[in-house]
Short mmCIF file of C-alpha atoms and ligand atoms in Angstrom, two decimals:
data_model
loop_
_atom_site.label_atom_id
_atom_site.label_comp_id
_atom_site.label_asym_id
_atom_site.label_seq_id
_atom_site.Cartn_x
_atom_site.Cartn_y
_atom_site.Cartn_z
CA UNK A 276 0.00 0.00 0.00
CA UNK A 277 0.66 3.81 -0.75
CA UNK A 278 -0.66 5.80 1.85
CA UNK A 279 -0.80 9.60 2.35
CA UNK A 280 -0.94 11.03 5.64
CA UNK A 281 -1.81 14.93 6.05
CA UNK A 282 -0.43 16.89 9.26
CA UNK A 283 2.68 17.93 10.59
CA UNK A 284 2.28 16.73 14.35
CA UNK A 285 3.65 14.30 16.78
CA UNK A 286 0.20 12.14 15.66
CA UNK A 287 1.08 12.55 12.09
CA UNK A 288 4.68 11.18 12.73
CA UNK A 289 3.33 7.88 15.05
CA UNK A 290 0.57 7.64 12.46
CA UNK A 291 3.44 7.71 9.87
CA UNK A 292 6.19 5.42 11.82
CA UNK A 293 3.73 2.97 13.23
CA UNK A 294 1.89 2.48 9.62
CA UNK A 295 5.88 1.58 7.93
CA UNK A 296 6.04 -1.36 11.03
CA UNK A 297 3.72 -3.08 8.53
CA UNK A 298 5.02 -5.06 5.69
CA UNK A 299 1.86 -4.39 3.39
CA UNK A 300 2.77 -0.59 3.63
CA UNK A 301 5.49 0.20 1.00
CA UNK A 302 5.63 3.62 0.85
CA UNK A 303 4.22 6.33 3.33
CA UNK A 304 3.98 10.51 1.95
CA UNK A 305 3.44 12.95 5.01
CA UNK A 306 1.77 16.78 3.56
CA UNK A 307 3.58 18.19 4.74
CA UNK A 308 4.58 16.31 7.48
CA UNK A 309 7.74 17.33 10.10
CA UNK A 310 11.27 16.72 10.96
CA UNK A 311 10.91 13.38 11.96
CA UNK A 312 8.57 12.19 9.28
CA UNK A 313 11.36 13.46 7.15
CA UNK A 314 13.69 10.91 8.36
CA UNK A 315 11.77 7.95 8.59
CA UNK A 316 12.77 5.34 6.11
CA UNK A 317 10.20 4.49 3.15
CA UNK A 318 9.16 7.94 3.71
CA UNK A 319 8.56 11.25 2.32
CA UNK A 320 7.57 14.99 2.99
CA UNK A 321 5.48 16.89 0.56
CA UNK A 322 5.23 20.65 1.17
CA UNK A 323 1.59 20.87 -0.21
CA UNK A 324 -0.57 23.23 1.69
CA UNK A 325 -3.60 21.67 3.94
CA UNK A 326 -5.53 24.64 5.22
CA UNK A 327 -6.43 26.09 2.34
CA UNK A 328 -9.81 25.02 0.29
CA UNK A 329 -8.00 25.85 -2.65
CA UNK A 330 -4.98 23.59 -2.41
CA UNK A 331 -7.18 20.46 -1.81
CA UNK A 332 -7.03 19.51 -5.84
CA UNK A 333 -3.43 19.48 -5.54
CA UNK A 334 -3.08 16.80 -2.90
CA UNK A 335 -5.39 15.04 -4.95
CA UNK A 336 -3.77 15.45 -8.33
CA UNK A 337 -0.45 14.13 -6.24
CA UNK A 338 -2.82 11.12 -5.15
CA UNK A 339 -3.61 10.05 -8.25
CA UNK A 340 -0.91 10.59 -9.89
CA UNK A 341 1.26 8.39 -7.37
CA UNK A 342 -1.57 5.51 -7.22
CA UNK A 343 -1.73 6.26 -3.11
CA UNK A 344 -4.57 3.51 -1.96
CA UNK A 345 -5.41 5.43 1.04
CA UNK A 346 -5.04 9.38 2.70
CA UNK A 347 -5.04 9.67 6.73
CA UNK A 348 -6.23 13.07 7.68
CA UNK A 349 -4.31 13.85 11.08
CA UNK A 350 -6.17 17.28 11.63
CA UNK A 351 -9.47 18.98 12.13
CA UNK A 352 -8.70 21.95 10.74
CA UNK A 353 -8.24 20.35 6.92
CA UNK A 354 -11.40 18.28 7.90
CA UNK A 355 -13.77 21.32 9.00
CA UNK A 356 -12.80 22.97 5.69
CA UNK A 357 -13.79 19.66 3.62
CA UNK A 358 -11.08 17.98 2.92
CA UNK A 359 -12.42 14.95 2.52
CA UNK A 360 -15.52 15.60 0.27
CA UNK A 361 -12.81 17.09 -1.91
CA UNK A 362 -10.67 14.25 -2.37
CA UNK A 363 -14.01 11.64 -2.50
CA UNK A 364 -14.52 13.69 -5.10
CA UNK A 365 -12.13 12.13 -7.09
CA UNK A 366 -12.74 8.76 -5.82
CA UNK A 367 -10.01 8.61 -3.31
CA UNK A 368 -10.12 6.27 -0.68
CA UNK A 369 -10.05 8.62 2.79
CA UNK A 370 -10.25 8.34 6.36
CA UNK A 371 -11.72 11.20 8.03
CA UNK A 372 -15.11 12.58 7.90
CA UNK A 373 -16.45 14.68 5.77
CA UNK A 374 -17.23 18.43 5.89
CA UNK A 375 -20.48 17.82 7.61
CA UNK A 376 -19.56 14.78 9.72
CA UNK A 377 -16.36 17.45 11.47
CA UNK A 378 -19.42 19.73 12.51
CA UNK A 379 -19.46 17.08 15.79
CA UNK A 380 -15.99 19.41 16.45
CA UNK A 381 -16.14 22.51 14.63
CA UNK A 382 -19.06 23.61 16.01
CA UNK A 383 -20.01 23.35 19.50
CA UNK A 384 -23.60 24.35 19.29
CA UNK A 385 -23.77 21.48 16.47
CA UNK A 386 -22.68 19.13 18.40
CA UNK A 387 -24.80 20.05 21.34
CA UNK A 388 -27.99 19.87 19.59
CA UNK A 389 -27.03 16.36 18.27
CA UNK A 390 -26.38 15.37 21.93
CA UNK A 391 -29.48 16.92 22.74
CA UNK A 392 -31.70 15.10 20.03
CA UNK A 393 -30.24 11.70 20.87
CA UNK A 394 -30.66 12.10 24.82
CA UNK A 395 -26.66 11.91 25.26
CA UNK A 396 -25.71 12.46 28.69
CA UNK A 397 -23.45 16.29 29.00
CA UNK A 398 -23.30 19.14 30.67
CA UNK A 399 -26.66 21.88 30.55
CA UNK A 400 -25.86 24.19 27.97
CA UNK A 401 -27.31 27.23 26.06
CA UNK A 402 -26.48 28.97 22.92
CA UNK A 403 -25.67 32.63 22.48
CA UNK A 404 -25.05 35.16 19.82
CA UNK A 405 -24.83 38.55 21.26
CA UNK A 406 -22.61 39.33 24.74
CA UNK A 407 -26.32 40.95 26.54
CA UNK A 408 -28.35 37.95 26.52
CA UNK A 409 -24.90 35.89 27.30
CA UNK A 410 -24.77 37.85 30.28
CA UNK A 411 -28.09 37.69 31.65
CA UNK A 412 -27.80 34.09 31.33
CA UNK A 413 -24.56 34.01 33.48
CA UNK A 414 -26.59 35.96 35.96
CA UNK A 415 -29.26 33.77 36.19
CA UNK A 416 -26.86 30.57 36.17
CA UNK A 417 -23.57 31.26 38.94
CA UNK A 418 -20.44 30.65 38.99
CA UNK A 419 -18.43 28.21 38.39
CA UNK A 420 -19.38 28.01 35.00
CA UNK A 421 -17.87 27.39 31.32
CA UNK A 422 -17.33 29.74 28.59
CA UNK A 423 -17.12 28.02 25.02
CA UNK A 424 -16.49 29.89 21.89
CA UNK A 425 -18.56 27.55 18.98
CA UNK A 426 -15.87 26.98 16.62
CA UNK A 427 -12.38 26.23 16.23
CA UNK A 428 -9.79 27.81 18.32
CA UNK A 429 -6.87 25.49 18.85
CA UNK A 430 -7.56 24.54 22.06
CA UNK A 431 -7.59 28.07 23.56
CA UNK A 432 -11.54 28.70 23.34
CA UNK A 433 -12.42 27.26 26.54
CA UNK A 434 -12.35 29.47 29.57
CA UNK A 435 -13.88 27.31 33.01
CA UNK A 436 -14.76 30.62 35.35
CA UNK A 437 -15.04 29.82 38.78
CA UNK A 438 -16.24 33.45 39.18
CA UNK A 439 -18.40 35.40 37.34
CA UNK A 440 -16.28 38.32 36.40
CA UNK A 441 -13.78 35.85 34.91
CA UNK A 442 -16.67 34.52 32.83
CA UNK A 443 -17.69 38.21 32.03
CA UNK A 444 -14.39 38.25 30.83
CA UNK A 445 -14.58 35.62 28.82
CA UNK A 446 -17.95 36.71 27.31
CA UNK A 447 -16.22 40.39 26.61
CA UNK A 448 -13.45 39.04 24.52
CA UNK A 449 -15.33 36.70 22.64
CA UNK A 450 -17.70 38.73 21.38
CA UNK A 451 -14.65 41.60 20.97
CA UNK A 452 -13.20 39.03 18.81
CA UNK A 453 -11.22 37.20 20.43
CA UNK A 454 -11.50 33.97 18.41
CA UNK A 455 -12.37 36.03 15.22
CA UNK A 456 -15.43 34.07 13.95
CA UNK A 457 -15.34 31.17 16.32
CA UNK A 458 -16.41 33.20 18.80
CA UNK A 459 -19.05 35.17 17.64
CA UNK A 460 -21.28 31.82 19.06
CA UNK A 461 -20.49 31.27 22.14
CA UNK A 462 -22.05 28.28 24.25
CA UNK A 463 -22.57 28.80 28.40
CA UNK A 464 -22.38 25.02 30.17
CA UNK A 465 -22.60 24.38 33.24
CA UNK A 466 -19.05 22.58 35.49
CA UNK A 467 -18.95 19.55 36.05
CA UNK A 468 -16.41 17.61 38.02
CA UNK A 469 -14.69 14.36 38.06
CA UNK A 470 -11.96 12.58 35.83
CA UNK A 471 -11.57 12.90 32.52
CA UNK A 472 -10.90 10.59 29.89
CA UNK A 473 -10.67 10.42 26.30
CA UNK A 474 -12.32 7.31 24.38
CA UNK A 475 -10.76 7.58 20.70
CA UNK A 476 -13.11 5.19 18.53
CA UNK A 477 -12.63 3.73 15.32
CA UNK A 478 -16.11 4.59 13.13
CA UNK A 479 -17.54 3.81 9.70
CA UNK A 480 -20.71 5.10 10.13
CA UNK A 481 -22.79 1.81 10.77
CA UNK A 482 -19.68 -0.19 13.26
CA UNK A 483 -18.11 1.93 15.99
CA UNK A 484 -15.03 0.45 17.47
CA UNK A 485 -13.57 2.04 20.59
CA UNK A 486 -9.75 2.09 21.04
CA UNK A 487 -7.89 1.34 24.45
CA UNK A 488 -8.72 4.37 26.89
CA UNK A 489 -6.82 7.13 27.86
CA UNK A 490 -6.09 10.54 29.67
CA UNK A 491 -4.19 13.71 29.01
CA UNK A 492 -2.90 16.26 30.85
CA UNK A 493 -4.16 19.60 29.25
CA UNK A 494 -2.28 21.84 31.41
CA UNK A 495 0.80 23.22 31.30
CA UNK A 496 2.18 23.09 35.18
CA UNK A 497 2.65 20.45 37.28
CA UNK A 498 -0.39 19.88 39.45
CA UNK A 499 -2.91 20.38 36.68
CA UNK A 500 -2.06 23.93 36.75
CA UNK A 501 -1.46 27.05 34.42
CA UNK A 502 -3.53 27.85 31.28
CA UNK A 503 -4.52 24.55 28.63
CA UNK A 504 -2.12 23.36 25.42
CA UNK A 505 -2.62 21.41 23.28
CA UNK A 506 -1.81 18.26 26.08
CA UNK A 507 1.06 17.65 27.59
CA UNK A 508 1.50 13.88 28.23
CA UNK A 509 -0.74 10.81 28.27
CA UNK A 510 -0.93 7.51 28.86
CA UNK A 511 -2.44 4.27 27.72
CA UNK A 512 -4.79 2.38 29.25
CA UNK A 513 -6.65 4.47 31.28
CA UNK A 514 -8.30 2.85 34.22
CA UNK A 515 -11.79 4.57 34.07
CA UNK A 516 -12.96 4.35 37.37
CA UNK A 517 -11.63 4.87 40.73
CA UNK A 518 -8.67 1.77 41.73
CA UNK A 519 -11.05 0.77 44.71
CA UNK A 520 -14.21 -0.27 42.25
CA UNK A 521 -13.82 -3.79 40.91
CA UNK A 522 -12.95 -4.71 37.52
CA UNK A 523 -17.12 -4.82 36.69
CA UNK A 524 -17.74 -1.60 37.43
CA UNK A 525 -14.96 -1.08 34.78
CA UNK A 526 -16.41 -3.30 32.18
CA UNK A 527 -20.08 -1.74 33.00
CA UNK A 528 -18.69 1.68 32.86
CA UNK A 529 -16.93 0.76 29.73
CA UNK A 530 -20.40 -0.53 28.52
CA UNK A 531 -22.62 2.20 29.41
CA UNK A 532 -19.95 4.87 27.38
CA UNK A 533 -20.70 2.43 24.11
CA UNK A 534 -24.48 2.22 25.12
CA UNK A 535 -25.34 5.92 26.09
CA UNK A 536 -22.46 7.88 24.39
CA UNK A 537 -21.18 6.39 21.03
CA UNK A 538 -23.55 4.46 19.20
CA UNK A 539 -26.62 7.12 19.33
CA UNK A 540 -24.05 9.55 18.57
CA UNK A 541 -23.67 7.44 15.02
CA UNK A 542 -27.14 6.78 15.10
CA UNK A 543 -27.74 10.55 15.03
CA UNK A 544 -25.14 11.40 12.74
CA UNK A 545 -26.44 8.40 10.33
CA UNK A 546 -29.96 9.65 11.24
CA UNK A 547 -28.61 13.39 9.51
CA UNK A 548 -27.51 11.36 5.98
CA UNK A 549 -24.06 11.74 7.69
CA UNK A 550 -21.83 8.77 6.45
CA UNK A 551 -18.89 9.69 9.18
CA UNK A 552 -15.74 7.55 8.57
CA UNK A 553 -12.42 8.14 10.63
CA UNK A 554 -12.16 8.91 14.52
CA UNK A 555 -15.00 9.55 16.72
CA UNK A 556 -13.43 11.12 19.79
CA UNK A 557 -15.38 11.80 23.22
CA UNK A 558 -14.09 13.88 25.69
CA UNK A 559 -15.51 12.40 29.28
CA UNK A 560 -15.83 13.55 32.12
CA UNK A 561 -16.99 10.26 34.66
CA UNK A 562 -18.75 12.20 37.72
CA UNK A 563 -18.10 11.32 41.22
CA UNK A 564 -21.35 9.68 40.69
CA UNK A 565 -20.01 6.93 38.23
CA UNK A 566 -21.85 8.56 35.14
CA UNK A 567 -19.86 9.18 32.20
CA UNK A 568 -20.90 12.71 30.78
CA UNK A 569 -19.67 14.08 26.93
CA UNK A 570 -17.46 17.39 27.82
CA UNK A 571 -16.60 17.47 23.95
CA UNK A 572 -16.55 15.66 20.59
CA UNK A 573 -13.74 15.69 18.20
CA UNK A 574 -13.43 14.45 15.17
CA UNK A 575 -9.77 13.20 14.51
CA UNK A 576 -7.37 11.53 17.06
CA UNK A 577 -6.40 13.16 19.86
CA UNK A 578 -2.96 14.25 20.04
CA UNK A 579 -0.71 13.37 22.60
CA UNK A 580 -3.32 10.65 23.63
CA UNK A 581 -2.60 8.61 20.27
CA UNK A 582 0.79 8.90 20.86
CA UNK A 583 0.26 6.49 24.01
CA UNK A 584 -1.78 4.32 21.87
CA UNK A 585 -0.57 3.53 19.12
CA UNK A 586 2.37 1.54 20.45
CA UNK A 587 -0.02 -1.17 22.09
CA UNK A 588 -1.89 -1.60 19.16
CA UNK A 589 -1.32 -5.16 18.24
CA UNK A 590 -3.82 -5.18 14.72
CA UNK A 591 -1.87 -3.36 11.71
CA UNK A 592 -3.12 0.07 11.52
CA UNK A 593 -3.28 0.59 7.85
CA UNK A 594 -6.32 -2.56 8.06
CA UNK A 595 -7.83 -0.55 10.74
CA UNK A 596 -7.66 2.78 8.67
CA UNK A 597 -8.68 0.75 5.52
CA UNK A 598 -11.64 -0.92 6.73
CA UNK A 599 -12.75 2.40 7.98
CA UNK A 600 -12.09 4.21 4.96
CA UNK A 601 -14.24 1.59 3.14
CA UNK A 602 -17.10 0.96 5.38
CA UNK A 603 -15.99 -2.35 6.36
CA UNK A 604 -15.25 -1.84 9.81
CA UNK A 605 -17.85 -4.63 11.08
CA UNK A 606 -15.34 -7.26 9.44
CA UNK A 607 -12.34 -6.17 11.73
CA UNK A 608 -11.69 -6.81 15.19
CA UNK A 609 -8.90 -4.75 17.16
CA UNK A 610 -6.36 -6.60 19.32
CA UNK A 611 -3.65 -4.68 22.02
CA UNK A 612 -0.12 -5.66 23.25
CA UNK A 613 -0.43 -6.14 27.14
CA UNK A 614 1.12 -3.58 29.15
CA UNK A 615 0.87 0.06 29.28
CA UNK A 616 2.47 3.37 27.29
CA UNK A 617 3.22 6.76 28.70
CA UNK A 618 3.47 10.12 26.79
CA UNK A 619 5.92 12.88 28.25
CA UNK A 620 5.49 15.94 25.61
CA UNK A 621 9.04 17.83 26.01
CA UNK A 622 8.00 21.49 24.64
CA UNK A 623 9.62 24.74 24.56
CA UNK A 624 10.01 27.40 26.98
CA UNK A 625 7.17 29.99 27.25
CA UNK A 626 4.53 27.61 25.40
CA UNK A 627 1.43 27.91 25.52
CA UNK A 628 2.44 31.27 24.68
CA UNK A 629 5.04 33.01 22.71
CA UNK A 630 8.55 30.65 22.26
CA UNK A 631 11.82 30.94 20.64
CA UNK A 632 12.34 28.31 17.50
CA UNK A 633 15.49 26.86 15.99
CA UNK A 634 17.46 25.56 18.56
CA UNK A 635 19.35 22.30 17.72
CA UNK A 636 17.74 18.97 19.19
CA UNK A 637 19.80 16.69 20.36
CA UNK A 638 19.90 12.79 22.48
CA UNK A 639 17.01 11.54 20.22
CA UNK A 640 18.90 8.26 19.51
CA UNK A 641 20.28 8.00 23.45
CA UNK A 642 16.79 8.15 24.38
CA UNK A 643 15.81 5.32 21.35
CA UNK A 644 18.70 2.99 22.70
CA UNK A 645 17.22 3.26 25.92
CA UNK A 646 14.02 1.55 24.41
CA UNK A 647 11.80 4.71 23.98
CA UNK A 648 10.08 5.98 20.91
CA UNK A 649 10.57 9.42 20.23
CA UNK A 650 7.60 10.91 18.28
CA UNK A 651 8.45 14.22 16.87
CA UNK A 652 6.09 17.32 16.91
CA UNK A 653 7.56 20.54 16.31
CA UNK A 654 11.06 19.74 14.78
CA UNK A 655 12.01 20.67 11.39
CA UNK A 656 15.61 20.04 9.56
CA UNK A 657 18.27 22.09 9.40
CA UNK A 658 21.52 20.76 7.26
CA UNK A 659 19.44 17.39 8.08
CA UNK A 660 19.37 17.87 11.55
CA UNK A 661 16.54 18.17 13.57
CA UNK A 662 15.51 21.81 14.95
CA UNK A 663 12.52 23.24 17.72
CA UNK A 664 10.14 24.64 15.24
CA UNK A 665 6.96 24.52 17.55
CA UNK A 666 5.50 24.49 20.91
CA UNK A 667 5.16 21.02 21.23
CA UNK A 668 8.65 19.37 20.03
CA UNK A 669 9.03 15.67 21.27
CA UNK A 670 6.74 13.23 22.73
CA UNK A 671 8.82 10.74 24.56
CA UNK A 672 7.26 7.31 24.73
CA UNK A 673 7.28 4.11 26.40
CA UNK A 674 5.85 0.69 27.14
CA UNK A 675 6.37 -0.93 29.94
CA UNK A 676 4.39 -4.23 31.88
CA UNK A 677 3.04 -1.47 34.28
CA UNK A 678 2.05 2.49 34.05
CA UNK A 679 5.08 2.66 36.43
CA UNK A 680 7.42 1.13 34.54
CA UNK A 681 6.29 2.84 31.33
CA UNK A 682 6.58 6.11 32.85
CA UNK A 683 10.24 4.65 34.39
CA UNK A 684 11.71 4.36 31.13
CA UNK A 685 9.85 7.74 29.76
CA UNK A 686 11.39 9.98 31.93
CA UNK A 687 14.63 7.69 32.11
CA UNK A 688 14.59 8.19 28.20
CA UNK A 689 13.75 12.49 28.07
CA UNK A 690 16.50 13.27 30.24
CA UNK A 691 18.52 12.02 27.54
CA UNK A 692 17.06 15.25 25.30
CA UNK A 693 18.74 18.37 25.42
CA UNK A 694 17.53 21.45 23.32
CA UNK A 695 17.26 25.37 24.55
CA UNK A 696 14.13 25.73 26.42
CA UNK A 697 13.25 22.34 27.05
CA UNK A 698 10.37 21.97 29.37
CA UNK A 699 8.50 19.07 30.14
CA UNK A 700 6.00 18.24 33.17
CA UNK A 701 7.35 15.71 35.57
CA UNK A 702 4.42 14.69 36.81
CA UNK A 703 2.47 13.55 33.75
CA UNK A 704 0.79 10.23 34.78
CA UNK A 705 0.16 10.83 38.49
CA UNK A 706 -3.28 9.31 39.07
CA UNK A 707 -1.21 6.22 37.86
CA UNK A 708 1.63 5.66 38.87
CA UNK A 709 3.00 4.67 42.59
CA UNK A 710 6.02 6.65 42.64
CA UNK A 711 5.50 10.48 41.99
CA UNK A 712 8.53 11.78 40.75
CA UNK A 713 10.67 11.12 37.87
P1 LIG B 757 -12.42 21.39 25.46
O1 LIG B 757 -11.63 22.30 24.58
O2 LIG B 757 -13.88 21.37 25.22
O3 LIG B 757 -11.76 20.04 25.62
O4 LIG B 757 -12.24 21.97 26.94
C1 LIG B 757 -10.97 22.12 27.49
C2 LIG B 757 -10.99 21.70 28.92
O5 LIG B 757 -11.88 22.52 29.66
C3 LIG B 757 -11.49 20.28 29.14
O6 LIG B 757 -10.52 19.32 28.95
C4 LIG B 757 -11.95 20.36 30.59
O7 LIG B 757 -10.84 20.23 31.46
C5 LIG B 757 -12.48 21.76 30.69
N1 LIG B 757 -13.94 21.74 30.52
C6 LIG B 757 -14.64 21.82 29.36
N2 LIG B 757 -15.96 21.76 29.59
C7 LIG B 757 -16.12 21.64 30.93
C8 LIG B 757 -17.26 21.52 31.79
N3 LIG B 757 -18.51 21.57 31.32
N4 LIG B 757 -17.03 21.42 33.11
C9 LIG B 757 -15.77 21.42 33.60
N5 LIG B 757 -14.66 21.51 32.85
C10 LIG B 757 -14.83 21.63 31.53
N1 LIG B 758 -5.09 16.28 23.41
C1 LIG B 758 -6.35 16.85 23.19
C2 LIG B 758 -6.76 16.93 21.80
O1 LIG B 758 -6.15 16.37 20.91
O2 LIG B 758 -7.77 17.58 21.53
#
């Protein structure tokens, strides 16, 4: 198989390197892909342009031209803009949904009137368009309280207030512009506690397969603290309920997230003349009561979480992506290594905010001896070595028999990285692990 995969993340690189571990998979083209893409072997970098509606015949001219039997979309933002009803278009074979189907993440208030229609269990919400009735709302409603803008925002349009003014705040900028046109919508939800947990699922519109469990951290401190990235670590399995319930409360919880959660959301989406095929991610939060609650839908793999994943994925991925792609999901069972993986993002210095770029990376192939795999986010190549081009620069992985000894050889293997402004959290994994400090 050719296969095209289209991002330039750390998923787009373990997408890319765990894909080549297959023998049916001769030949692997990232768009435009990163530093360590660039240096895999059977594959290449393509500097074609992915956020641009425009550009989308050219990655399919390339396609056909090159006979590729299958394109991986990494990110939403190429999905929201249609990338995929573009490249069906010319009867390519894609995963990721289309146009319509990427609503479930590009617009909130979409995705909250699905959940609505098909009785899925979130948090109380309402809809706004204009900051005066947005504020009377608060009023009525309290603190604590969450602030959504409806669209796309990287990550960033999310404020949780735990006083009003801060979500008068929130409401001010949004509506100033903040978020441009994602946040001229802006959805008020009420807080809800607990753990969260992010079930990545495998859909082709009529089968919905979930993949192992698993939890990031989405802030930047230690302690959960500090404003959200992108993630900054994860790990794989993640045990979904508290250690003192039983293994059956595990399995039921597991159950009632397939029952209540993901298969009415397909139902719904099929229901709308939707044919979604690619990821169907759910963003839990489990209560203190037990009850598993949607905080948010996306509609591509979550990245660092499929970082952890992918290395305990026993079933070749390019079947999985395949049968997806072609509606044939029902025919394909997914099997996992035992064990677990953990995720330690190394980023640079000042991220989520401004950062400095270009410094030289270096200890990638220390940390590789050691037995981890180094999954590459913002790097780039400079006289074909690899450079910081981005917030998030490394994920350092590894499996181990226990989260403990995955994390172990993690943080064993990242102090083996050196570049200008490393900064990585050393307590990624701590509802886990036994031992709390690298
Ligand atoms: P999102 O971008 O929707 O994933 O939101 C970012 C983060 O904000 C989530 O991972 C949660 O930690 C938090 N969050 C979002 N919605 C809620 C909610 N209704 N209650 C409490 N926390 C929330
Ligand atoms: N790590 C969170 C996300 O990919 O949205």
């Amino acid at each position: 198989m050719k296969i095209i995969v289209i991002g330039s993340g750390g998923r787009e690189h373990a997408i890319a390197k765990t894909l080549l571990q297959s023998p049916q998979v001769q030949h692997v083209v990232c768009i435009p892909g990163n530093g360590g893409t660039a240096r895999l072997k059977r594959c290449e970098n393509v500097p074609l342009k992915i956020d641009q509606v425009d550009q989308f015949e050219a990655i399919a001219n390339y396609a056909k031209t090159h006979a590729i039997d299958l394109i991986v979309v990494g990110p939403e933002a190429p999905l929201a803009l249609g990338i995929t009803d573009a490249l069906q278009n010319h009867n390519l074979t894609v995963f990721g949904p289309t146009q319509a189907g990427a609503q479930i993440e590009s617009s909130k208030a979409w995705a909250k009137a699905l959940m609505s229609e098909a009785s899925i269990p979130t948090a109380a919400s309402a809809v706004f368009t204009d900051a005066t009735s947005a504020r009377a709302y608060l009023q009525s409603q309290g603190a604590p309280i969450v602030i959504k803008a409806d669209g796309l925002a990287s990550g960033k349009g999310v404020t949780v207030a735990m006083t009003l003014e801060e979500a008068e705040g929130a409401i001010s900028a949004a509506f100033a512009g903040k978020f441009g046109v994602a946040g001229q919508k802006v959805v008020i939800e009420e807080y809800l506690t607990g753990q969260e947990v992010s079930i990545l699922a495998l859909t082709d519109g009529e089968t919905i397969r979930p993949l192992i469990s698993a939890q990031d951290h989405k802030r930047i401190g230690e302690g959960d603290t500090g404003p959200n990235t992108g993630g900054m670590g994860a790990y794989a399995p993640a045990p979904l309920v508290t250690p003192e319930l039983s293994d059956n409360a595990t399995h039921r919880l597991r159950d009632r997230i397939n029952q209540e959660i993901l298969i009415p959301t397909m139902e719904t989406l099929k229901k709308r003349g939707i044919s979604y095929r690619g990821v169907l991610y759910a963003g839990l939060m489990i209560t203190p009561e037990g009850d598993p609650k949607v905080i948010e839908f996306n509609c591509r793999f979550g990245d660092p979480e499929i970082q952890a994943i992918l290395p305990l994925l026993d079933t070749p991925l390019e079947t999985l992506l395949l049968a997806t792609a072609q509606g044939q999901l029902a025919q394909q069972e997914i099997t996992w290594k035992p064990g677990a993986c953990a995720c330690v993002v190394a980023a640079s210095d000042g991220y989520p905010g401004s950062f400095e770029k270009g410094f030289a990376i270096t200890g990638i192939e220390v940390a590789e001896a050691q037995g981890a795999i180094v999954f590459e986010a913002g790097t780039t190549l400079k006289d074909n070595r690899p450079v910081t081009s981005g917030g998030r620069v490394l994920g350092v992985t590894a499996v181990g028999e226990t989260h403990d000894l995955a994390f172990e050889k993690a943080y064993q293997a990242i102090a083996s990285i050196y570049f200008q402004g490393l900064y990585y959290r050393r307590d990624i994994g701590y509802r886990v692990r036994q031992k709390n400090s690298p």
